[in-house]
Amino acid sequence: MERKVAWTTYTDEDLAKLECIAGKYAKFLDNGKTERECVREAVKLAEEKGYRCLKCAIEKGEKLNPGDCVYVNWMGKAIMMFKLGKQPIEKGINIVGAHIDSPRMDLKQNPLYEDTGLAYLDTHYYGGIKKYQWVTIPLALHGVVAKKDGTLVNVVIGEDPADPVVGISDLLIHLSADQLGKKGSVVIEGEELNVIIGGKPLKDEEKDPVKANMLGILKEKYGIEEEDFLSAEIEVVPAGPTRDFGLDRSMILGYGHDDRVCAYAQINALLSIYEIPEKTICCILADKEEIGSVGATGMTGKYFENAVAELINLTDDYCDLKLRRALTASRMLSCDVSAGYDPNFAGVFERKNSAYLGRGVCFNKYTGSRGKGGSNDANAEYLGNLRKLMDDAGVNFQTAELGKVDQGGGGTIAYICAVYGMEVIDSGVAVLSMHAPWEIISKADLYEAVKAYRAFMLNA
Ligand code: MN
Ligand code: MN
């Protein structure tokens, strides 16, 4: 039952393709450090391949035909791309879905303050993080400021090599006797995640001169007033580019592999399909998975269902029954990362049912915790069908659960789409140091994910 190491199966041609995909992925990751940036990047890549916005087609009253490619940019934070198939949508859609939000720290609405001659930005962390990992590393600020006049200012500070970076200080070891005796979860606490952004006072300013100086810089560079923070979404993320990892360059060190590696594999797979598919293909990149898929841009929002309704309306005579049939007849890969087996922490894994770096795309029949609680337990029949599909396409795959029974667990977007009665299974790339500022994946697993998603889109 041991699965093959994907690397041992590769020809020179495979290795060349693998490096090409890895290079493009690194660029995607560097340009997409927030969900908004990922959407912009996805729109750019899709438009280069002739995708157009669904809203434009609706407004012009156009009809859509097999082979047509459209996307829905949902509030700039989630996106769906569709390639219409030969069969009516009522016959079901082959769906791949990933999420493009990643753990990070968000600026509070009133973030800026000065203390003992240093200017700080106060944050509220987003998603599950080990807070102690986010101190003493270079951080960047990415996001948008929505001004009262309706304009949106884009902010990226800390990525250009000429840019300064910001960061959070930690206590020196010499005074850490008490700190090091604490539980890991409180070594650094949420309210201590305060980002240092400056230390030079404005001349002749008496009250908070460093803060005043920072406001001057923000005004000059971005035209922002302090009150504009009230309507801003600025994310504090690790600064710097994605890097090859390992002397053999077999891995990638990057911020936000969870879940942008699956998101990119989906995009790459979809945009490499030139023929008209039998069934309509949909690629969903959702927001807010890390905090429960809530809100208007999370997967529990109705945007996917609404988009399918619009598509039926543009290709057919719309009726509610056709929409329900389309959703029920659909098949989905919920594409999200898997916990990579880590020999340093062998105690939390069960070796036979773990995902290993380099053994290909990973299928998780179920996730969940404490007796599979909260899990989407995929049907055996569906898995049987996928095994054939993967073997026929020469995809290296493995299967896993998220750690030992009763050790923990996690959720994905699988259960949300399963509500419609469609077949859904989790599948993705194994990650080391998941949710840390810098996560590690194997290039082979990215390559196999692209192959797997492409085969699924065309043949499920
Ligand atoms: Mn994830
Ligand atoms: Mn996650």
CSV table of C-alpha atoms and ligand atoms in Angstrom, one decimal:
chain,number,residue,atom,x,y,z
A,1,MET,CA,0.0,0.0,0.0
A,2,GLU,CA,3.0,2.3,0.1
A,3,ARG,CA,2.7,5.0,-2.6
A,4,LYS,CA,5.4,5.7,-5.1
A,5,VAL,CA,7.8,8.7,-4.7
A,6,ALA,CA,6.7,10.8,-7.7
A,7,TRP,CA,10.2,12.0,-8.4
A,8,THR,CA,11.3,8.4,-9.4
A,9,THR,CA,8.7,8.3,-12.2
A,10,TYR,CA,9.8,11.5,-14.0
A,11,THR,CA,11.3,11.8,-17.5
A,12,ASP,CA,13.5,14.8,-18.5
A,13,GLU,CA,10.4,16.2,-20.1
A,14,ASP,CA,8.4,15.9,-16.8
A,15,LEU,CA,11.2,17.6,-14.9
A,16,ALA,CA,11.3,20.5,-17.4
A,17,LYS,CA,7.5,21.0,-17.1
A,18,LEU,CA,7.7,20.7,-13.3
A,19,GLU,CA,10.3,23.5,-13.1
A,20,CYS,CA,8.3,25.7,-15.5
A,21,ILE,CA,5.1,25.3,-13.3
A,22,ALA,CA,7.1,25.9,-10.1
A,23,GLY,CA,8.6,29.1,-11.5
A,24,LYS,CA,5.2,30.4,-12.5
A,25,TYR,CA,3.7,29.4,-9.2
A,26,ALA,CA,6.5,31.3,-7.3
A,27,LYS,CA,5.5,34.4,-9.3
A,28,PHE,CA,1.9,33.9,-8.5
A,29,LEU,CA,2.7,33.6,-4.8
A,30,ASP,CA,4.9,36.8,-4.8
A,31,ASN,CA,2.2,38.8,-6.6
A,32,GLY,CA,-0.6,37.3,-4.5
A,33,LYS,CA,0.1,37.8,-0.8
A,34,THR,CA,-3.5,38.7,0.0
A,35,GLU,CA,-6.8,37.4,-1.3
A,36,ARG,CA,-7.4,40.6,-3.3
A,37,GLU,CA,-4.0,40.4,-4.9
A,38,CYS,CA,-4.7,36.7,-5.8
A,39,VAL,CA,-7.9,37.7,-7.5
A,40,ARG,CA,-6.2,40.4,-9.5
A,41,GLU,CA,-3.5,37.9,-10.6
A,42,ALA,CA,-6.1,35.3,-11.5
A,43,VAL,CA,-8.1,37.8,-13.6
A,44,LYS,CA,-4.9,38.8,-15.4
A,45,LEU,CA,-4.0,35.2,-16.2
A,46,ALA,CA,-7.6,34.4,-17.2
A,47,GLU,CA,-7.9,37.4,-19.5
A,48,GLU,CA,-4.7,36.6,-21.2
A,49,LYS,CA,-6.4,33.3,-22.2
A,50,GLY,CA,-9.5,35.0,-23.5
A,51,TYR,CA,-11.7,34.8,-20.4
A,52,ARG,CA,-14.2,37.6,-20.0
A,53,CYS,CA,-16.3,38.8,-17.2
A,54,LEU,CA,-19.7,37.2,-16.8
A,55,LYS,CA,-21.3,40.5,-15.7
A,56,CYS,CA,-20.4,42.1,-19.0
A,57,ALA,CA,-22.1,39.2,-20.9
A,58,ILE,CA,-25.2,39.6,-18.8
A,59,GLU,CA,-25.3,43.4,-19.3
A,60,LYS,CA,-25.0,43.0,-23.0
A,61,GLY,CA,-27.6,40.3,-23.0
A,62,GLU,CA,-25.3,37.9,-24.8
A,63,LYS,CA,-25.9,34.2,-25.0
A,64,LEU,CA,-23.1,31.8,-24.1
A,65,ASN,CA,-22.0,28.8,-26.1
A,66,PRO,CA,-19.9,25.7,-25.5
A,67,GLY,CA,-16.2,26.6,-25.3
A,68,ASP,CA,-17.0,30.1,-24.0
A,69,CYS,CA,-14.8,31.2,-21.0
A,70,VAL,CA,-16.1,33.6,-18.3
A,71,TYR,CA,-15.1,34.6,-14.8
A,72,VAL,CA,-16.9,36.2,-11.9
A,73,ASN,CA,-14.8,38.6,-9.8
A,74,TRP,CA,-16.7,38.5,-6.5
A,75,MET,CA,-16.0,41.7,-4.5
A,76,GLY,CA,-12.4,41.5,-5.5
A,77,LYS,CA,-11.8,38.8,-2.9
A,78,ALA,CA,-13.1,35.6,-4.5
A,79,ILE,CA,-13.3,34.5,-8.1
A,80,MET,CA,-14.9,31.8,-10.2
A,81,MET,CA,-13.8,30.8,-13.7
A,82,PHE,CA,-16.0,28.8,-16.0
A,83,LYS,CA,-15.3,27.0,-19.3
A,84,LEU,CA,-18.5,26.0,-20.8
A,85,GLY,CA,-18.8,22.4,-22.0
A,86,LYS,CA,-20.7,20.7,-24.8
A,87,GLN,CA,-23.3,19.3,-22.5
A,88,PRO,CA,-26.0,21.5,-20.9
A,89,ILE,CA,-25.1,22.8,-17.4
A,90,GLU,CA,-28.0,20.8,-16.1
A,91,LYS,CA,-25.9,17.7,-16.6
A,92,GLY,CA,-23.5,18.9,-13.9
A,93,ILE,CA,-20.3,20.8,-13.6
A,94,ASN,CA,-16.8,19.5,-12.8
A,95,ILE,CA,-15.8,21.9,-10.0
A,96,VAL,CA,-12.4,22.5,-8.4
A,97,GLY,CA,-12.4,24.8,-5.4
A,98,ALA,CA,-9.6,26.2,-3.3
A,99,HIS,CA,-9.2,29.2,-0.9
A,100,ILE,CA,-6.9,32.2,-1.4
A,101,ASP,CA,-7.0,33.7,2.1
A,102,SER,CA,-4.0,32.8,4.4
A,103,PRO,CA,-3.2,33.2,8.0
A,104,ARG,CA,-1.8,36.6,8.8
A,105,MET,CA,-2.3,39.7,11.0
A,106,ASP,CA,-4.8,42.4,10.1
A,107,LEU,CA,-4.5,46.0,11.2
A,108,LYS,CA,-7.1,47.1,13.7
A,109,GLN,CA,-9.5,49.9,12.6
A,110,ASN,CA,-7.7,52.3,15.0
A,111,PRO,CA,-4.2,50.9,14.7
A,112,LEU,CA,-1.6,53.7,14.9
A,113,TYR,CA,-0.1,54.8,18.2
A,114,GLU,CA,3.2,56.0,19.7
A,115,ASP,CA,4.9,54.6,22.8
A,116,THR,CA,8.3,55.6,24.1
A,117,GLY,CA,9.4,57.1,20.9
A,118,LEU,CA,8.4,54.3,18.6
A,119,ALA,CA,5.3,54.2,16.3
A,120,TYR,CA,3.3,51.0,16.3
A,121,LEU,CA,0.4,49.5,14.3
A,122,ASP,CA,-1.9,47.3,16.4
A,123,THR,CA,-3.2,44.1,14.8
A,124,HIS,CA,-5.8,41.4,15.2
A,125,TYR,CA,-4.5,38.1,13.9
A,126,TYR,CA,-6.5,36.2,11.2
A,127,GLY,CA,-6.8,32.4,11.1
A,128,GLY,CA,-4.9,29.9,13.2
A,129,ILE,CA,-1.4,31.1,13.9
A,130,LYS,CA,1.3,30.2,16.5
A,131,LYS,CA,1.9,33.8,17.5
A,132,TYR,CA,5.5,33.3,18.6
A,133,GLN,CA,6.4,32.5,15.0
A,134,TRP,CA,5.5,36.0,13.8
A,135,VAL,CA,7.9,38.0,15.9
A,136,THR,CA,11.5,39.0,14.8
A,137,ILE,CA,10.9,38.3,11.1
A,138,PRO,CA,10.7,40.9,8.3
A,139,LEU,CA,7.1,41.8,7.7
A,140,ALA,CA,5.3,43.7,4.8
A,141,LEU,CA,2.1,45.6,4.7
A,142,HIS,CA,-0.4,44.8,1.9
A,143,GLY,CA,-3.9,45.9,1.4
A,144,VAL,CA,-6.3,48.6,0.4
A,145,VAL,CA,-7.6,51.9,1.9
A,146,ALA,CA,-11.1,52.9,0.9
A,147,LYS,CA,-11.4,56.6,1.1
A,148,LYS,CA,-14.6,58.6,1.7
A,149,ASP,CA,-14.7,59.8,-1.9
A,150,GLY,CA,-14.9,56.2,-3.2
A,151,THR,CA,-11.3,55.8,-4.3
A,152,LEU,CA,-9.4,52.7,-3.3
A,153,VAL,CA,-5.7,53.1,-2.6
A,154,ASN,CA,-3.5,50.0,-3.0
A,155,VAL,CA,-0.7,49.6,-0.4
A,156,VAL,CA,2.3,47.4,-0.7
A,157,ILE,CA,5.3,48.2,1.6
A,158,GLY,CA,8.2,45.9,2.2
A,159,GLU,CA,8.4,43.8,-1.0
A,160,ASP,CA,10.7,45.9,-3.3
A,161,PRO,CA,14.3,45.3,-2.2
A,162,ALA,CA,14.6,49.1,-1.9
A,163,ASP,CA,11.6,49.2,0.5
A,164,PRO,CA,11.9,49.3,4.3
A,165,VAL,CA,10.3,46.4,6.1
A,166,VAL,CA,8.4,46.4,9.5
A,167,GLY,CA,8.2,43.8,12.2
A,168,ILE,CA,7.4,42.8,15.8
A,169,SER,CA,10.0,42.6,18.5
A,170,ASP,CA,10.5,39.7,20.9
A,171,LEU,CA,12.0,39.8,24.4
A,172,LEU,CA,15.7,39.3,24.7
A,173,ILE,CA,16.8,35.9,26.0
A,174,HIS,CA,18.5,37.6,29.0
A,175,LEU,CA,15.2,38.7,30.5
A,176,SER,CA,13.1,35.7,29.3
A,177,ALA,CA,13.1,33.4,32.4
A,178,ASP,CA,9.4,34.0,33.0
A,179,GLN,CA,8.4,34.1,29.3
A,180,LEU,CA,10.1,30.8,28.6
A,181,GLY,CA,8.3,29.1,31.5
A,182,LYS,CA,4.9,29.9,29.8
A,183,LYS,CA,2.8,27.6,27.6
A,184,GLY,CA,3.6,28.0,23.9
A,185,SER,CA,0.2,29.4,23.2
A,186,VAL,CA,0.9,32.4,25.5
A,187,VAL,CA,4.6,33.0,25.0
A,188,ILE,CA,3.5,35.8,22.7
A,189,GLU,CA,-0.1,36.9,23.2
A,190,GLY,CA,-2.5,38.4,20.7
A,191,GLU,CA,-2.3,41.9,22.1
A,192,GLU,CA,1.5,41.8,21.8
A,193,LEU,CA,1.4,41.5,18.0
A,194,ASN,CA,2.2,45.2,17.6
A,195,VAL,CA,4.1,46.1,14.5
A,196,ILE,CA,6.9,48.7,14.8
A,197,ILE,CA,6.8,51.1,11.9
A,198,GLY,CA,8.9,54.1,12.9
A,199,GLY,CA,11.1,55.9,15.4
A,200,LYS,CA,11.9,59.4,14.1
A,201,PRO,CA,10.0,62.3,15.6
A,202,LEU,CA,8.7,65.2,13.6
A,203,LYS,CA,10.5,68.4,14.5
A,204,ASP,CA,8.7,71.0,16.7
A,205,GLU,CA,5.8,68.6,17.3
A,206,GLU,CA,5.0,68.2,21.0
A,207,LYS,CA,2.4,65.5,21.1
A,208,ASP,CA,3.3,62.0,19.6
A,209,PRO,CA,5.9,63.4,17.3
A,210,VAL,CA,6.9,60.0,15.9
A,211,LYS,CA,3.3,59.2,15.1
A,212,ALA,CA,2.9,62.6,13.5
A,213,ASN,CA,5.9,61.9,11.3
A,214,MET,CA,4.4,58.5,10.2
A,215,LEU,CA,1.2,60.3,9.3
A,216,GLY,CA,3.2,62.7,7.2
A,217,ILE,CA,4.8,59.9,5.3
A,218,LEU,CA,1.5,58.1,4.7
A,219,LYS,CA,-0.1,61.4,3.5
A,220,GLU,CA,2.8,62.1,1.2
A,221,LYS,CA,3.2,58.6,-0.3
A,222,TYR,CA,-0.5,57.4,-0.3
A,223,GLY,CA,-2.6,60.4,0.4
A,224,ILE,CA,-4.0,58.8,3.5
A,225,GLU,CA,-5.3,60.5,6.7
A,226,GLU,CA,-5.4,58.7,10.0
A,227,GLU,CA,-9.2,58.4,9.8
A,228,ASP,CA,-8.8,56.5,6.6
A,229,PHE,CA,-7.6,53.5,8.6
A,230,LEU,CA,-11.3,53.1,9.6
A,231,SER,CA,-12.1,51.9,6.2
A,232,ALA,CA,-8.9,50.0,5.3
A,233,GLU,CA,-8.0,46.4,5.0
A,234,ILE,CA,-4.2,46.2,5.5
A,235,GLU,CA,-2.7,42.7,6.1
A,236,VAL,CA,0.7,42.2,7.7
A,237,VAL,CA,2.5,39.3,6.0
A,238,PRO,CA,6.0,37.9,5.8
A,239,ALA,CA,8.2,40.2,3.6
A,240,GLY,CA,10.2,38.9,0.7
A,241,PRO,CA,10.0,36.5,-2.2
A,242,THR,CA,9.2,32.8,-2.5
A,243,ARG,CA,12.5,30.8,-2.6
A,244,ASP,CA,13.6,27.4,-3.9
A,245,PHE,CA,14.2,25.2,-0.8
A,246,GLY,CA,16.8,22.5,-0.4
A,247,LEU,CA,20.2,22.1,-2.1
A,248,ASP,CA,18.5,20.0,-4.8
A,249,ARG,CA,15.9,22.8,-5.2
A,250,SER,CA,13.2,20.1,-4.9
A,251,MET,CA,11.0,22.2,-2.6
A,252,ILE,CA,9.5,25.7,-2.4
A,253,LEU,CA,9.6,27.9,0.7
A,254,GLY,CA,6.7,30.4,0.5
A,255,TYR,CA,4.1,32.4,2.4
A,256,GLY,CA,0.6,31.2,1.9
A,257,HIS,CA,1.0,27.8,0.3
A,258,ASP,CA,-2.2,27.1,2.3
A,259,ASP,CA,-4.0,27.3,0.0
A,260,ARG,CA,-2.6,29.2,-2.9
A,261,VAL,CA,-0.7,26.2,-4.0
A,262,CYS,CA,-4.0,24.4,-4.8
A,263,ALA,CA,-5.4,27.7,-6.1
A,264,TYR,CA,-2.5,28.1,-8.6
A,265,ALA,CA,-2.6,24.4,-9.6
A,266,GLN,CA,-6.3,24.9,-10.5
A,267,ILE,CA,-5.6,28.0,-12.5
A,268,ASN,CA,-2.7,26.4,-14.3
A,269,ALA,CA,-4.7,23.3,-15.1
A,270,LEU,CA,-7.8,25.2,-16.3
A,271,LEU,CA,-5.9,27.7,-18.5
A,272,SER,CA,-4.0,24.8,-20.1
A,273,ILE,CA,-7.3,23.4,-21.5
A,274,TYR,CA,-7.9,24.5,-25.1
A,275,GLU,CA,-10.4,21.9,-26.3
A,276,ILE,CA,-14.1,22.3,-25.6
A,277,PRO,CA,-14.8,20.0,-22.6
A,278,GLU,CA,-17.7,17.6,-22.4
A,279,LYS,CA,-19.0,19.1,-19.1
A,280,THR,CA,-18.7,22.7,-18.0
A,281,ILE,CA,-15.6,23.3,-15.8
A,282,CYS,CA,-15.6,25.6,-12.8
A,283,CYS,CA,-12.7,26.8,-10.8
A,284,ILE,CA,-13.6,28.5,-7.5
A,285,LEU,CA,-11.1,30.5,-5.5
A,286,ALA,CA,-12.8,31.4,-2.2
A,287,ASP,CA,-12.1,33.8,0.6
A,288,LYS,CA,-12.4,33.4,4.4
A,289,GLU,CA,-11.8,29.7,4.7
A,290,GLU,CA,-9.3,30.2,7.5
A,291,ILE,CA,-12.0,31.8,9.7
A,292,GLY,CA,-14.8,29.4,8.8
A,293,SER,CA,-15.8,30.3,5.2
A,294,VAL,CA,-18.1,33.0,6.6
A,295,GLY,CA,-19.2,36.3,5.1
A,296,ALA,CA,-20.2,37.4,1.7
A,297,THR,CA,-16.9,36.2,0.1
A,298,GLY,CA,-16.6,33.0,2.1
A,299,MET,CA,-17.8,29.7,0.5
A,300,THR,CA,-21.0,29.8,2.5
A,301,GLY,CA,-22.0,32.9,0.5
A,302,LYS,CA,-24.3,32.2,-2.3
A,303,TYR,CA,-22.1,33.5,-5.1
A,304,PHE,CA,-21.4,30.2,-6.6
A,305,GLU,CA,-25.0,29.1,-6.8
A,306,ASN,CA,-26.0,32.5,-8.2
A,307,ALA,CA,-23.3,32.3,-10.9
A,308,VAL,CA,-24.5,28.8,-12.0
A,309,ALA,CA,-28.1,30.3,-12.2
A,310,GLU,CA,-26.8,33.1,-14.4
A,311,LEU,CA,-25.0,30.6,-16.7
A,312,ILE,CA,-28.1,28.5,-17.1
A,313,ASN,CA,-30.0,31.6,-18.0
A,314,LEU,CA,-27.4,32.6,-20.6
A,315,THR,CA,-27.2,29.1,-22.2
A,316,ASP,CA,-30.8,27.7,-21.8
A,317,ASP,CA,-34.3,28.6,-20.6
A,318,TYR,CA,-33.8,29.2,-16.9
A,319,CYS,CA,-35.8,27.3,-14.3
A,320,ASP,CA,-35.1,26.5,-10.7
A,321,LEU,CA,-35.2,22.8,-11.3
A,322,LYS,CA,-32.4,23.0,-13.8
A,323,LEU,CA,-30.3,24.8,-11.3
A,324,ARG,CA,-30.9,22.2,-8.6
A,325,ARG,CA,-30.2,19.4,-11.1
A,326,ALA,CA,-26.9,21.1,-12.2
A,327,LEU,CA,-25.7,21.4,-8.6
A,328,THR,CA,-26.7,17.9,-7.6
A,329,ALA,CA,-25.1,16.3,-10.7
A,330,SER,CA,-21.9,18.2,-10.2
A,331,ARG,CA,-18.7,16.7,-8.9
A,332,MET,CA,-16.1,18.5,-6.9
A,333,LEU,CA,-12.5,18.4,-5.8
A,334,SER,CA,-12.2,20.6,-2.7
A,335,CYS,CA,-8.6,21.4,-3.1
A,336,ASP,CA,-6.8,22.3,0.1
A,337,VAL,CA,-3.4,21.5,1.6
A,338,SER,CA,-2.7,18.4,3.7
A,339,ALA,CA,-0.4,18.1,6.7
A,340,GLY,CA,2.9,16.8,5.5
A,341,TYR,CA,4.4,14.0,7.6
A,342,ASP,CA,7.2,15.5,9.7
A,343,PRO,CA,9.6,13.0,11.3
A,344,ASN,CA,10.6,15.7,13.9
A,345,PHE,CA,7.0,15.5,15.2
A,346,ALA,CA,6.3,11.8,14.4
A,347,GLY,CA,4.1,11.4,17.5
A,348,VAL,CA,1.1,13.3,16.1
A,349,PHE,CA,1.0,11.3,12.8
A,350,GLU,CA,0.0,7.8,12.0
A,351,ARG,CA,2.5,6.6,9.4
A,352,LYS,CA,0.3,4.5,7.2
A,353,ASN,CA,-2.3,7.3,6.7
A,354,SER,CA,-0.1,10.4,6.4
A,355,ALA,CA,0.8,12.6,3.4
A,356,TYR,CA,4.5,12.6,2.5
A,357,LEU,CA,6.2,15.3,0.6
A,358,GLY,CA,7.0,14.1,-3.0
A,359,ARG,CA,4.5,11.3,-3.2
A,360,GLY,CA,2.0,13.2,-5.3
A,361,VAL,CA,-1.4,14.9,-4.8
A,362,CYS,CA,-3.1,13.8,-1.7
A,363,PHE,CA,-6.8,12.7,-1.3
A,364,ASN,CA,-8.4,13.1,2.1
A,365,LYS,CA,-11.6,11.0,2.2
A,366,TYR,CA,-12.4,12.8,5.4
A,367,THR,CA,-10.9,15.4,7.6
A,368,GLY,CA,-12.6,16.4,10.9
A,369,SER,CA,-11.7,15.5,14.4
A,370,ARG,CA,-12.9,13.5,17.4
A,371,GLY,CA,-14.8,10.8,15.5
A,372,LYS,CA,-14.7,12.6,12.1
A,373,GLY,CA,-16.7,15.4,13.6
A,374,GLY,CA,-17.4,18.2,11.1
A,375,SER,CA,-16.0,16.2,8.2
A,376,ASN,CA,-17.2,15.6,4.6
A,377,ASP,CA,-16.7,11.9,4.4
A,378,ALA,CA,-16.5,11.2,0.6
A,379,ASN,CA,-18.4,8.2,-0.8
A,380,ALA,CA,-16.4,5.1,-1.6
A,381,GLU,CA,-18.0,4.9,-5.0
A,382,TYR,CA,-16.7,8.4,-5.8
A,383,LEU,CA,-13.2,7.5,-4.6
A,384,GLY,CA,-13.2,4.4,-6.7
A,385,ASN,CA,-14.1,6.4,-9.7
A,386,LEU,CA,-11.3,8.9,-9.0
A,387,ARG,CA,-8.7,6.2,-8.5
A,388,LYS,CA,-9.4,5.0,-12.1
A,389,LEU,CA,-9.4,8.6,-13.4
A,390,MET,CA,-6.0,9.3,-11.7
A,391,ASP,CA,-4.4,6.0,-12.8
A,392,ASP,CA,-5.6,6.5,-16.4
A,393,ALA,CA,-4.0,10.0,-16.4
A,394,GLY,CA,-0.8,8.7,-14.9
A,395,VAL,CA,-1.2,10.9,-11.8
A,396,ASN,CA,0.9,10.0,-8.7
A,397,PHE,CA,-1.4,10.3,-5.7
A,398,GLN,CA,-1.5,9.3,-2.0
A,399,THR,CA,-4.2,9.3,0.6
A,400,ALA,CA,-4.1,10.6,4.2
A,401,GLU,CA,-5.9,11.8,7.3
A,402,LEU,CA,-4.9,15.0,9.2
A,403,GLY,CA,-2.8,13.4,11.9
A,404,LYS,CA,-3.5,10.7,14.5
A,405,VAL,CA,-7.0,10.0,15.7
A,406,ASP,CA,-8.0,12.5,18.4
A,407,GLN,CA,-4.9,14.7,17.9
A,408,GLY,CA,-6.6,17.6,16.3
A,409,GLY,CA,-8.2,18.2,12.9
A,410,GLY,CA,-9.2,20.8,10.5
A,411,GLY,CA,-11.9,21.9,8.0
A,412,THR,CA,-12.1,22.9,4.4
A,413,ILE,CA,-14.8,24.1,2.0
A,414,ALA,CA,-15.8,20.5,1.1
A,415,TYR,CA,-18.9,20.2,3.4
A,416,ILE,CA,-20.3,23.4,2.1
A,417,CYS,CA,-20.7,22.3,-1.5
A,418,ALA,CA,-21.7,18.8,-0.4
A,419,VAL,CA,-24.9,20.4,0.9
A,420,TYR,CA,-26.2,20.5,-2.7
A,421,GLY,CA,-25.9,16.7,-2.8
A,422,MET,CA,-22.9,16.7,-5.2
A,423,GLU,CA,-20.0,14.3,-4.8
A,424,VAL,CA,-17.1,16.1,-3.0
A,425,ILE,CA,-13.7,15.0,-1.8
A,426,ASP,CA,-10.7,16.9,-0.4
A,427,SER,CA,-7.5,16.7,-2.4
A,428,GLY,CA,-4.4,18.8,-2.2
A,429,VAL,CA,-0.7,19.3,-1.6
A,430,ALA,CA,1.2,18.2,1.5
A,431,VAL,CA,2.7,21.1,3.4
A,432,LEU,CA,5.4,21.3,6.2
A,433,SER,CA,5.1,24.0,8.8
A,434,MET,CA,1.5,24.7,7.7
A,435,HIS,CA,0.2,28.2,8.9
A,436,ALA,CA,3.8,29.3,9.8
A,437,PRO,CA,5.0,32.5,8.1
A,438,TRP,CA,7.1,30.4,5.7
A,439,GLU,CA,5.7,27.0,4.6
A,440,ILE,CA,7.3,24.3,2.6
A,441,ILE,CA,6.0,22.1,-0.3
A,442,SER,CA,7.5,19.7,-2.8
A,443,LYS,CA,7.6,20.8,-6.4
A,444,ALA,CA,6.6,17.3,-7.3
A,445,ASP,CA,3.3,17.5,-5.4
A,446,LEU,CA,2.5,20.8,-7.1
A,447,TYR,CA,3.2,19.2,-10.5
A,448,GLU,CA,1.0,16.2,-9.6
A,449,ALA,CA,-1.8,18.5,-8.4
A,450,VAL,CA,-1.9,20.3,-11.8
A,451,LYS,CA,-2.0,16.9,-13.6
A,452,ALA,CA,-4.7,15.6,-11.2
A,453,TYR,CA,-6.9,18.7,-11.5
A,454,ARG,CA,-6.6,18.8,-15.3
A,455,ALA,CA,-7.6,15.2,-15.6
A,456,PHE,CA,-10.6,15.8,-13.2
A,457,MET,CA,-11.7,18.9,-15.1
A,458,LEU,CA,-11.8,17.0,-18.4
A,459,ASN,CA,-12.9,13.5,-17.4
A,460,ALA,CA,-14.9,13.5,-14.1
B,1,MN,MN,-6.4,25.5,3.8
B,2,MN,MN,-5.4,26.7,6.7
